[in-house]
Short mmCIF file of C-alpha atoms and ligand atoms in Angstrom, two decimals:
data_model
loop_
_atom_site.label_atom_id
_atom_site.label_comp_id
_atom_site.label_asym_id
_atom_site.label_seq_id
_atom_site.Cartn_x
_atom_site.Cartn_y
_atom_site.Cartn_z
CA UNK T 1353 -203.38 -64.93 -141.85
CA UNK T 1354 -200.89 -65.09 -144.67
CA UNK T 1355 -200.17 -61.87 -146.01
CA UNK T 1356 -200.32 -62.15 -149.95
CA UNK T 1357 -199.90 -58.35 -151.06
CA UNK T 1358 -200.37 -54.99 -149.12
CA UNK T 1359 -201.13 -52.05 -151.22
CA UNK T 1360 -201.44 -48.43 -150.19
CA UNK T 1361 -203.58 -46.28 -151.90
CA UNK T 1362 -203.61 -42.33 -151.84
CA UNK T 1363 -205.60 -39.63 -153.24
CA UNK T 1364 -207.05 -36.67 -152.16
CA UNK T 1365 -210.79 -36.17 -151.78
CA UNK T 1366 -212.44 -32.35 -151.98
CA UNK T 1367 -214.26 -31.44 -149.08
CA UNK T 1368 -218.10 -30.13 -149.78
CA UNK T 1369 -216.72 -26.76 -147.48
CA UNK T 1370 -213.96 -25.61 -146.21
CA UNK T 1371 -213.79 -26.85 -142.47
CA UNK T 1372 -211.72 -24.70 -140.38
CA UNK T 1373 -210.78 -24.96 -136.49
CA UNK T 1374 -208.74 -23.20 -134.31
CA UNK T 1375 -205.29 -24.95 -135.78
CA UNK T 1376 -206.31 -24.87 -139.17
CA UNK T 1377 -208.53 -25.04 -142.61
CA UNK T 1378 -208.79 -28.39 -144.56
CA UNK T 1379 -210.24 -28.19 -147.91
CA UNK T 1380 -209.78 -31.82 -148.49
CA UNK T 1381 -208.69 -35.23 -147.09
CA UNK T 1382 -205.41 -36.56 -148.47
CA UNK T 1383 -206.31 -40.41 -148.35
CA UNK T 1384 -204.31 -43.11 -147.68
CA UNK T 1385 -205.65 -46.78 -148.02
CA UNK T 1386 -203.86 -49.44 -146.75
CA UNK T 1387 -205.28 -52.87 -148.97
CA UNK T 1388 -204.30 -56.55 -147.14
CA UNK T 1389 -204.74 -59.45 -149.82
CA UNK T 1390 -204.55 -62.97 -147.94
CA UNK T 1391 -205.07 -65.91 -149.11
CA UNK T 1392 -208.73 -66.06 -148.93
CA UNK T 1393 -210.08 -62.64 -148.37
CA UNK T 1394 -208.99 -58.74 -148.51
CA UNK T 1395 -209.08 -55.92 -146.20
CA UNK T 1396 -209.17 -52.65 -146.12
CA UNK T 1397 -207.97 -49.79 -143.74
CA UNK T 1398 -208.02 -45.90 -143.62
CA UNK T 1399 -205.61 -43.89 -142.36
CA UNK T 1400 -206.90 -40.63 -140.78
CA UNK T 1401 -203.98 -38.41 -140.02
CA UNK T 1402 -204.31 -35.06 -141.61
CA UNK T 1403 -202.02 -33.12 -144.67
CA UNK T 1404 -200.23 -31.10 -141.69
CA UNK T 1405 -198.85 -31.84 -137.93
CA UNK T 1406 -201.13 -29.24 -136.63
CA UNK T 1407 -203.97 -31.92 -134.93
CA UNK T 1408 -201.27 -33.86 -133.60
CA UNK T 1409 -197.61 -34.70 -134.70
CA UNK T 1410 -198.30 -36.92 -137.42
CA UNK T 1411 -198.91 -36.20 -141.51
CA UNK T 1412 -199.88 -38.15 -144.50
CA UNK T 1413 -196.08 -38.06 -145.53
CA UNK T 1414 -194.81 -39.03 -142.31
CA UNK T 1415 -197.68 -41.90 -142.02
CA UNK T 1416 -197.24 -43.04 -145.80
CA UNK T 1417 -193.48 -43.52 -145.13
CA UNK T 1418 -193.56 -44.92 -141.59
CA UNK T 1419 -195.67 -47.65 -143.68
CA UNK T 1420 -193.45 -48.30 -146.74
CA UNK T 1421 -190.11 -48.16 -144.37
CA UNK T 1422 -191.59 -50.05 -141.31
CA UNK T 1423 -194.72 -51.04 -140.43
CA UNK T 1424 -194.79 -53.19 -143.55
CA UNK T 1425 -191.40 -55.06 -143.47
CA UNK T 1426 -192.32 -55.69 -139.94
CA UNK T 1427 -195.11 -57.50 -141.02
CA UNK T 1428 -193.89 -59.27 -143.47
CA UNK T 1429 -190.58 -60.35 -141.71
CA UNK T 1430 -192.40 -61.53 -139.25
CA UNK T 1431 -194.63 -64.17 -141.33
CA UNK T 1432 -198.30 -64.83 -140.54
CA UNK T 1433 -200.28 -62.96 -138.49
CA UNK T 1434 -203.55 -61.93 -137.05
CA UNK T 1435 -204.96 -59.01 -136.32
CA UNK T 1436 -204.63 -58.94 -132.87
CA UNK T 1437 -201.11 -59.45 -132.78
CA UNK T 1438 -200.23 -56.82 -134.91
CA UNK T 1439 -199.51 -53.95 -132.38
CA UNK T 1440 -196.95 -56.57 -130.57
CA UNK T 1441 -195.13 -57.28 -134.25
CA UNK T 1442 -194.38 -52.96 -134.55
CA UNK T 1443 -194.33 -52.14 -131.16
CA UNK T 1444 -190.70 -50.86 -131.67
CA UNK T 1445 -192.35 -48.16 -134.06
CA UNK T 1446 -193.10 -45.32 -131.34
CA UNK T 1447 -196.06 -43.00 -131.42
CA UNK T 1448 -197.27 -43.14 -135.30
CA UNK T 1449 -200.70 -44.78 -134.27
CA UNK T 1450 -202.73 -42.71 -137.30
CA UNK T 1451 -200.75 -45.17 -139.70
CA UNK T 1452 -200.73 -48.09 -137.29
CA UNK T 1453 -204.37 -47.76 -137.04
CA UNK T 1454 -204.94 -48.11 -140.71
CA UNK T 1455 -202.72 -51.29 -140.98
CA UNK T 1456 -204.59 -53.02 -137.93
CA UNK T 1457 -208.22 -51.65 -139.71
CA UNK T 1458 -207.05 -53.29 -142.80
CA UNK T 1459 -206.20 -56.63 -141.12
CA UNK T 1460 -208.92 -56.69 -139.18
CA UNK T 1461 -210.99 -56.41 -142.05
CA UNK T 1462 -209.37 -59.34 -143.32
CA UNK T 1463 -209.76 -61.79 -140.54
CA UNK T 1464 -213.30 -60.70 -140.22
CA UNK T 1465 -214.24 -61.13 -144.29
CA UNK T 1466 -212.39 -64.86 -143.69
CA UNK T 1467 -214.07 -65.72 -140.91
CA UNK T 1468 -217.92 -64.16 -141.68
CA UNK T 1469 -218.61 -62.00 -138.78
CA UNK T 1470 -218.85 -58.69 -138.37
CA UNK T 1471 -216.94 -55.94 -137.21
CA UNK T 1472 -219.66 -54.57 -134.38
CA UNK T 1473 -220.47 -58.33 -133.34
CA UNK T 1474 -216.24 -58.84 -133.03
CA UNK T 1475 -216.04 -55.26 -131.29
CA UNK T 1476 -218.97 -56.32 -128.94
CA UNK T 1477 -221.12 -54.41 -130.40
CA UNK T 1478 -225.05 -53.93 -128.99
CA UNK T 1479 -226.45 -51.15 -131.47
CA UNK T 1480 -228.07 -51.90 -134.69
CA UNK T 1481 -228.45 -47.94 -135.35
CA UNK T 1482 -225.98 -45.32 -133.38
CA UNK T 1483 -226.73 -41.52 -132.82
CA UNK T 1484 -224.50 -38.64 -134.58
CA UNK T 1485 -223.73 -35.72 -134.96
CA UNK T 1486 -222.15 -32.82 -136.89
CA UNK T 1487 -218.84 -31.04 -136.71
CA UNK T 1488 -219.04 -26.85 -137.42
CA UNK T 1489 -216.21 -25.32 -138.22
CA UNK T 1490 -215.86 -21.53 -137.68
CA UNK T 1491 -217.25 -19.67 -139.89
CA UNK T 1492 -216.00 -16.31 -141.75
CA UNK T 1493 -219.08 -14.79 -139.43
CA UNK T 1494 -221.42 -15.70 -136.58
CA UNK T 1495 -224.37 -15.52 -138.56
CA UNK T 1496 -222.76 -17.94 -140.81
CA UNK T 1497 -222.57 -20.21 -137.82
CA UNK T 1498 -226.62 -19.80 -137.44
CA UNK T 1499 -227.27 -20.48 -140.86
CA UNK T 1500 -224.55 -23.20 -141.38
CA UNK T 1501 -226.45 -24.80 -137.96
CA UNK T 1502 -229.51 -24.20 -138.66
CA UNK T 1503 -229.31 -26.11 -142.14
CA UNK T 1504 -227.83 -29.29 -140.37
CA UNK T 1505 -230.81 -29.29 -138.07
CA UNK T 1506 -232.82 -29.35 -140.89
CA UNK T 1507 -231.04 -32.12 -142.29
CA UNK T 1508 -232.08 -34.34 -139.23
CA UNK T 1509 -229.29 -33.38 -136.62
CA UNK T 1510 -230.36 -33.77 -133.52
CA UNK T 1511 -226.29 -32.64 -132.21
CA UNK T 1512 -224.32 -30.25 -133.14
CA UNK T 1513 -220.99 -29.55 -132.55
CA UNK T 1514 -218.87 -26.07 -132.55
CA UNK T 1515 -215.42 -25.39 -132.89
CA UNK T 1516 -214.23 -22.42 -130.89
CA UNK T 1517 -211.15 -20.18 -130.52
CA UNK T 1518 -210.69 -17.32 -128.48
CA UNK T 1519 -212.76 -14.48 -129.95
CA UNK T 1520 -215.35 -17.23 -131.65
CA UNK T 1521 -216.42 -18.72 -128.59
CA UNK T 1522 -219.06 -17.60 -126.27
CA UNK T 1523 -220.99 -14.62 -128.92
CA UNK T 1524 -221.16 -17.34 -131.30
CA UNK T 1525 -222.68 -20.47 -128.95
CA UNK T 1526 -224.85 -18.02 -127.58
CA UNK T 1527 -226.44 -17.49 -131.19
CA UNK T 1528 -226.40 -21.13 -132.07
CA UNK T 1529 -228.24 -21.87 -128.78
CA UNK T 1530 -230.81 -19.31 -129.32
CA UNK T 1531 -231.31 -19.87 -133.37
CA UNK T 1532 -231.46 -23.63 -132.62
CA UNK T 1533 -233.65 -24.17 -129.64
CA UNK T 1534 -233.13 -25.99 -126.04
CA UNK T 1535 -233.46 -29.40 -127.78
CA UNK T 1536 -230.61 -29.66 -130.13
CA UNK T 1537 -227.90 -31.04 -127.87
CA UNK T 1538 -224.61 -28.40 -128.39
CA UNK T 1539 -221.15 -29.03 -127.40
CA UNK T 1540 -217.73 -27.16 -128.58
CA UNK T 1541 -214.37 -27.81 -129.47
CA UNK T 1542 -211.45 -25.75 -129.07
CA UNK T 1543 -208.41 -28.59 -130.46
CA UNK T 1544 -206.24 -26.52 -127.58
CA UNK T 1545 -206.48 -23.02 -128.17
CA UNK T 1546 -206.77 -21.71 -124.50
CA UNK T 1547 -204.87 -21.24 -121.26
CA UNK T 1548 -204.80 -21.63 -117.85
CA UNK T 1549 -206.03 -18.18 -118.34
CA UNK T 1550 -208.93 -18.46 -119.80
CA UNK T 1551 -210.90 -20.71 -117.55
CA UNK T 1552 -213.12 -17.93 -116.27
CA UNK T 1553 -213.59 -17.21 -119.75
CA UNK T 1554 -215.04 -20.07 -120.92
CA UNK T 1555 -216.60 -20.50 -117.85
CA UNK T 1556 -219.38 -18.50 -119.29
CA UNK T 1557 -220.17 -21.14 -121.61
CA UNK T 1558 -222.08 -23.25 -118.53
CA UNK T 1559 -225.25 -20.97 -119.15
CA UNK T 1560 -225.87 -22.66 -122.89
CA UNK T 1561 -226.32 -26.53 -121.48
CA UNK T 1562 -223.45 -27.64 -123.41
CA UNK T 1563 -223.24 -31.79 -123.52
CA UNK T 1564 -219.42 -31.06 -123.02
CA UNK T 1565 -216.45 -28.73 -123.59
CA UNK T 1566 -213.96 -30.46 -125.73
CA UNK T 1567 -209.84 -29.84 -125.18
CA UNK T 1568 -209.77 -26.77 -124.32
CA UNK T 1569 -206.17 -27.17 -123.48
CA UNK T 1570 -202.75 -28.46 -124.60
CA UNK T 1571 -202.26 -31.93 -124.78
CA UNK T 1572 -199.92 -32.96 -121.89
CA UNK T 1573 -201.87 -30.35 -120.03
CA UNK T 1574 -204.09 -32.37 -117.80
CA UNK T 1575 -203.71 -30.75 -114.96
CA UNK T 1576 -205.48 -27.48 -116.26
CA UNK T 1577 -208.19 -29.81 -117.39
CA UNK T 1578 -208.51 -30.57 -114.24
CA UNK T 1579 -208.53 -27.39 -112.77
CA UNK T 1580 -210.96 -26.40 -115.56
CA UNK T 1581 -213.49 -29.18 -114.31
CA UNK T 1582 -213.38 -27.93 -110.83
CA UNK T 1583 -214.61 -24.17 -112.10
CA UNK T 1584 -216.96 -25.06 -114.05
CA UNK T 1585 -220.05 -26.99 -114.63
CA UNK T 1586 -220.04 -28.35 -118.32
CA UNK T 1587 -218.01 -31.55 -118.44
CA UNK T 1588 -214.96 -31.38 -119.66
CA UNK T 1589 -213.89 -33.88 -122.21
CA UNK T 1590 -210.52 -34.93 -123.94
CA UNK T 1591 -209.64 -35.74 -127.50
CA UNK T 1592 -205.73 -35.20 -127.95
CA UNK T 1593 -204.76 -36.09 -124.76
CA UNK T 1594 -206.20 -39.91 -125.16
CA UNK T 1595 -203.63 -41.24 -126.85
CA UNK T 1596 -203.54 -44.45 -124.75
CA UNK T 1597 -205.04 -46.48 -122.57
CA UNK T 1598 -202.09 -45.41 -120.03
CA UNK T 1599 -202.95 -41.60 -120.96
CA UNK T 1600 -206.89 -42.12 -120.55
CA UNK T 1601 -206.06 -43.78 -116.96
CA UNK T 1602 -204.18 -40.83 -115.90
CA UNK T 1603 -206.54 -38.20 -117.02
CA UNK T 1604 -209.43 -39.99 -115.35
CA UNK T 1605 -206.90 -40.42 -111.79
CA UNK T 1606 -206.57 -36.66 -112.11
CA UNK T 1607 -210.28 -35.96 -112.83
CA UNK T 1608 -208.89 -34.02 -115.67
CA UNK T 1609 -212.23 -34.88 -117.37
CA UNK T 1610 -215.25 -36.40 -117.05
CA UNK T 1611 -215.84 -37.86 -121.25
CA UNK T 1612 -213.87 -38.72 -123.20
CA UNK T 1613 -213.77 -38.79 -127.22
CA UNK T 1614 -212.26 -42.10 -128.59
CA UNK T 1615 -210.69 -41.81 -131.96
CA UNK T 1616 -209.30 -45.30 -133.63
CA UNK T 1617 -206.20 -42.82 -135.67
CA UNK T 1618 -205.11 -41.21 -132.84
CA UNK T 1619 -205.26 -44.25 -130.06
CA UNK T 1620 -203.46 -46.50 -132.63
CA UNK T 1621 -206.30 -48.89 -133.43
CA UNK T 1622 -209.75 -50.43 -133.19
CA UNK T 1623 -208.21 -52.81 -130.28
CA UNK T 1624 -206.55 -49.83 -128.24
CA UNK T 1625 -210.14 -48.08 -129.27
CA UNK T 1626 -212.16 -51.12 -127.82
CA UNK T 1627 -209.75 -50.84 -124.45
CA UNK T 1628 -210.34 -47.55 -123.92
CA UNK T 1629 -214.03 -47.99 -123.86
CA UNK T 1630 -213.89 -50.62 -121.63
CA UNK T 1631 -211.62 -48.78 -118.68
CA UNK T 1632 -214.36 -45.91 -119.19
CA UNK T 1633 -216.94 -48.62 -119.04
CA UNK T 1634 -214.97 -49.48 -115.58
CA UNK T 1635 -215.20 -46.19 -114.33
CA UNK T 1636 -218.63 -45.57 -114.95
CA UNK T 1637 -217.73 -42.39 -117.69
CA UNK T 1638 -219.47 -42.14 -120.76
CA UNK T 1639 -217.13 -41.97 -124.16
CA UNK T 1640 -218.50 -41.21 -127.94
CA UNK T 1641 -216.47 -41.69 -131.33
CA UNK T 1642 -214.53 -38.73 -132.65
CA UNK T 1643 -213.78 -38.16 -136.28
CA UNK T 1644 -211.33 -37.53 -138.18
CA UNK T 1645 -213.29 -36.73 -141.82
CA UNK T 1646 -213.34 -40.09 -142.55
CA UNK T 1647 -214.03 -41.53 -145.63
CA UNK T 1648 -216.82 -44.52 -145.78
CA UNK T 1649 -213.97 -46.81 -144.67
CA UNK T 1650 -212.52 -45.60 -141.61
CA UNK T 1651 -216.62 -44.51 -141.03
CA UNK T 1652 -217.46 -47.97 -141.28
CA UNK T 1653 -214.87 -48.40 -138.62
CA UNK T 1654 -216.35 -45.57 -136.59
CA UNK T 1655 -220.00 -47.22 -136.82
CA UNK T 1656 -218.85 -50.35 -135.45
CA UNK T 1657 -217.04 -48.81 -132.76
CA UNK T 1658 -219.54 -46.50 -131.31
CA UNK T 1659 -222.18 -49.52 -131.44
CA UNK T 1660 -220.43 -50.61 -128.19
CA UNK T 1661 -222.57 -50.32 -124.78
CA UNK T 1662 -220.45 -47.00 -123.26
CA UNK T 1663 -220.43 -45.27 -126.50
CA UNK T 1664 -223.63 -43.08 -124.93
CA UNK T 1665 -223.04 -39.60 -126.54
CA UNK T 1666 -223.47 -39.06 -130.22
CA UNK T 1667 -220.59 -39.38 -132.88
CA UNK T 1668 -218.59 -37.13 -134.70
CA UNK T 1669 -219.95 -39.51 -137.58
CA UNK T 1670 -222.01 -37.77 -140.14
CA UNK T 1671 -223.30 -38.90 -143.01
CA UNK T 1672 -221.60 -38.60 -146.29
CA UNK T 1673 -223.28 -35.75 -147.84
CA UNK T 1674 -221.72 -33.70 -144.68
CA UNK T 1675 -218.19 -34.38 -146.25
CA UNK T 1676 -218.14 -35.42 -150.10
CA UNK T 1677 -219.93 -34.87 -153.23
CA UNK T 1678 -219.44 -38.92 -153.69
CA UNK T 1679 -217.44 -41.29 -150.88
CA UNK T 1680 -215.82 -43.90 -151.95
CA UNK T 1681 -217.92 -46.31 -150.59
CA UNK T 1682 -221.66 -46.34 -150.39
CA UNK T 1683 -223.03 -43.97 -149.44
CA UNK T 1684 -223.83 -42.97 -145.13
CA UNK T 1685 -227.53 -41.84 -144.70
CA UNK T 1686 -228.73 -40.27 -141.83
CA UNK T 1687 -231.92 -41.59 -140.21
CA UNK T 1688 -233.13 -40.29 -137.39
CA UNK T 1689 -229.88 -38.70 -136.24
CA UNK T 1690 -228.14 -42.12 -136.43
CA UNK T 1691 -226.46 -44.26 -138.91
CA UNK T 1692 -226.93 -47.83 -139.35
CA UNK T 1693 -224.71 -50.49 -138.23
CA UNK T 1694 -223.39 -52.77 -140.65
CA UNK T 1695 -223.98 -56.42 -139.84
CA UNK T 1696 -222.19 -57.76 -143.12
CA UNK T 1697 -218.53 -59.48 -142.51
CA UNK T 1698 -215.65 -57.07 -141.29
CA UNK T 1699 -216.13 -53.38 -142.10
CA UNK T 1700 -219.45 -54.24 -144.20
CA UNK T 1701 -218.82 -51.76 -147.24
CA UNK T 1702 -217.46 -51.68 -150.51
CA UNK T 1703 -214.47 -49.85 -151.74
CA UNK T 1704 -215.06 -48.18 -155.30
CA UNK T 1705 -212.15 -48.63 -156.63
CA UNK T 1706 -213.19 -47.15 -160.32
CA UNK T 1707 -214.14 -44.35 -158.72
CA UNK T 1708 -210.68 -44.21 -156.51
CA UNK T 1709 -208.89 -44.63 -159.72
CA UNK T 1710 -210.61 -41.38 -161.22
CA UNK T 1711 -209.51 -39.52 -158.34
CA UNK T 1712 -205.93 -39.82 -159.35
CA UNK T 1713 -205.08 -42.35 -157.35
CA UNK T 1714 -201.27 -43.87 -157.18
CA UNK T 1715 -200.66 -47.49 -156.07
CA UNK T 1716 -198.06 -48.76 -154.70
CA UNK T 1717 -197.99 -52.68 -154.21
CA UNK T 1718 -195.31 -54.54 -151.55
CA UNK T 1719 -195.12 -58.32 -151.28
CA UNK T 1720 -193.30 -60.64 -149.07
O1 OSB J 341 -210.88 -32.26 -133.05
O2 OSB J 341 -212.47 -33.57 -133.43
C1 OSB J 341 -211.54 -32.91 -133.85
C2 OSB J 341 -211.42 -33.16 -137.66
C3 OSB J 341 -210.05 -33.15 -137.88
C4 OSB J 341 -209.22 -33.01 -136.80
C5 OSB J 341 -209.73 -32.90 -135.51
C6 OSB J 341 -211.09 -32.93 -135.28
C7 OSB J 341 -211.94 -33.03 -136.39
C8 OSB J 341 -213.39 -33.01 -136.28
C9 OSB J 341 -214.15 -33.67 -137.41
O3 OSB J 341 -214.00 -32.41 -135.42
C10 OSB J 341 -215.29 -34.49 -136.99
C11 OSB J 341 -215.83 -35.32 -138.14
O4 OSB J 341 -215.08 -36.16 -138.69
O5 OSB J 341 -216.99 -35.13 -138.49
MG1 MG J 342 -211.63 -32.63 -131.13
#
């Protein structure tokens, strides 16, 4: 491809509730888009990274110049592209995978729109429909929780998800589990709040059939995952560990879990994303698509993703009602617990720009 124009895009978008875990509250996204004009088609990419460092290292500010000062003068010094070469052309760039994401997402997009085929089909794709769920942030009070839970159930939920820290963990799954019933499938997240010291702890969480406990520890700190899988009996899964396919390999060698959550921001693309799932594949353990709040871009990105075979456990990929008053695409619809996979070329939706432009957005425009 011959890179025309990139354009970034930011605004923020108001959450429809505050969503709080155990590093933080968000009351909105702060959105940047990256736009890719070729010669014959346009792409688009989100880039997920949050306002602060507190999920991992990377922020909006960080990402949004890492783009402007790097990522894009590598791209353009280095001429045509594809999409697939991309991570090769700023592999000098270290970590920074939120914004390299976005950049590959919007190439991608791209190619895809040139060439007529979707992203699923590209990915590999063998879902026409994939199952979700919902991601619950902790609540002022447990019976919150119940209420906040038992209103996405109604809404067609057939997964929820809690977030936990130490002194909202076990009173407040225990709740949930009884207000909600043996077949809603429950799982927690605890982004890294606990110790070494609190496996017994949250050992009591095995009575609730949890589908999976979800880093309970720090990061680098596989090798209290592992002893956490050993103690107890709900699986113990990974989100900000997997940063690579390197990083997934070791966790797995150590038995340091036993799923893991693939996120396309935080692995630094829909490629590294597609690896991933295919050493799990390998290894015969199941993955599922984390979230990051995404807009209806980097959701149509999700969608595609988790339509691959090993993508077995619901998504962190709710419809858009669960996050915004209005996306900025068309809408996501839940139907039967699952969103529908686009089949249309590259990401399959349709950026509002109007609407973008009424949020406030700035745009900034680079060229060759
Ligand atoms: O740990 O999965 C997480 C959102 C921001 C940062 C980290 C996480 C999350 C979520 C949101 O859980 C899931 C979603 O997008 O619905
Ligand atoms: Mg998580």
């Amino acid at each position: 491809m011959k890179i025309e124009v990139v354009e970034l895009l930011r605004f923020e978008l108001p959450l429809v509730r505050p969503f709080r875990t155990s590093f933080g509250t968000q009351n909105h996204r702060d959105v940047i888009l990256v736009r890719v004009a070729t010669d014959d088609s346009v792409g688009w990419g989100e880039c997920v990274v949050g306002v602060d460092p507190f999920y991992n290292e990377e922020y909006t500010d960080a990402a949004y110049e890492v783009l402007v000062r790097w990522l894009i003068p590598m791209v353009f010094a280095h001429g045509p592209l594809t999409a697939e070469a991309f991570a090769g052309v700023v592999a000098n760039v270290v970590g920074n995978k939120g914004a390299k994401a976005a950049f590959e997402m919007a190439l991608l997009d791209a190619q895809l729109r040139a060439e007529g085929v979707s992203l699923n089909s590209y990915l590999g794709g063998t879902r026409s429909t994939v199952p979700v769920g919902v991601s619950i942030g902790i609540t002022p009070t447990i019976d919150d929780l119940v209420t906040v839970s038992q209103s996405y159930v109604a809404d067609g939920y057939a997964r929820l998800k809690l977030k936990i820290e130490p002194g909202f963990d076990v009173e407040p799954v225990r709740r949930v589990r009884e207000a909600v019933g043996d077949a809603v499938m429950l799982q927690v997240d605890a982004n890294a709040a606990y110790t070494a010291d609190d496996i017994n702890h949250l050992a009591k969480l095995d009575e609730f059939n949890l589908l999976l406990i979800e880093q309970p520890f720090e990061p680098d700190d596989l090798l209290t995952h592992a002893a956490m899988a050993r103690k107890v009996s709900t699986p113990v899964c990974l989100d900000e560990s997997i940063v690579s396919v390197g990083a997934t390999q070791t966790a797995l060698e150590l038995a340091a879990c036993s799923v893991v959550n693939v996120k396309v921001g935080r692995v630094g693309g829909l490629l590294a994303s597609r690896d991933i799932h295919d050493l799990c594949a390998d290894r015969g353990v199941p993955v599922w698509c984390g979230g990051m709040l995404e807009t209806g871009v980097g959701r149509a990105a999700n969608v595609a993703l988790a339509s691959l075979p090993n993508f077995t456990l619901p998504g962190d990929i709710s419809a858009s009602a669960r996050y915004f008053d209005r996306d900025i695409t068309e809408p996501w619809v839940l139907r039967d617990s699952s969103l529908d996979v686009p089949q249309t070329p590259g990401l399959g939706v349709i950026v509002d720009e109007e609407f973008v432009a009424r949020l406030g957005a700035t745009r900034e425009l680079f060229r060759p």
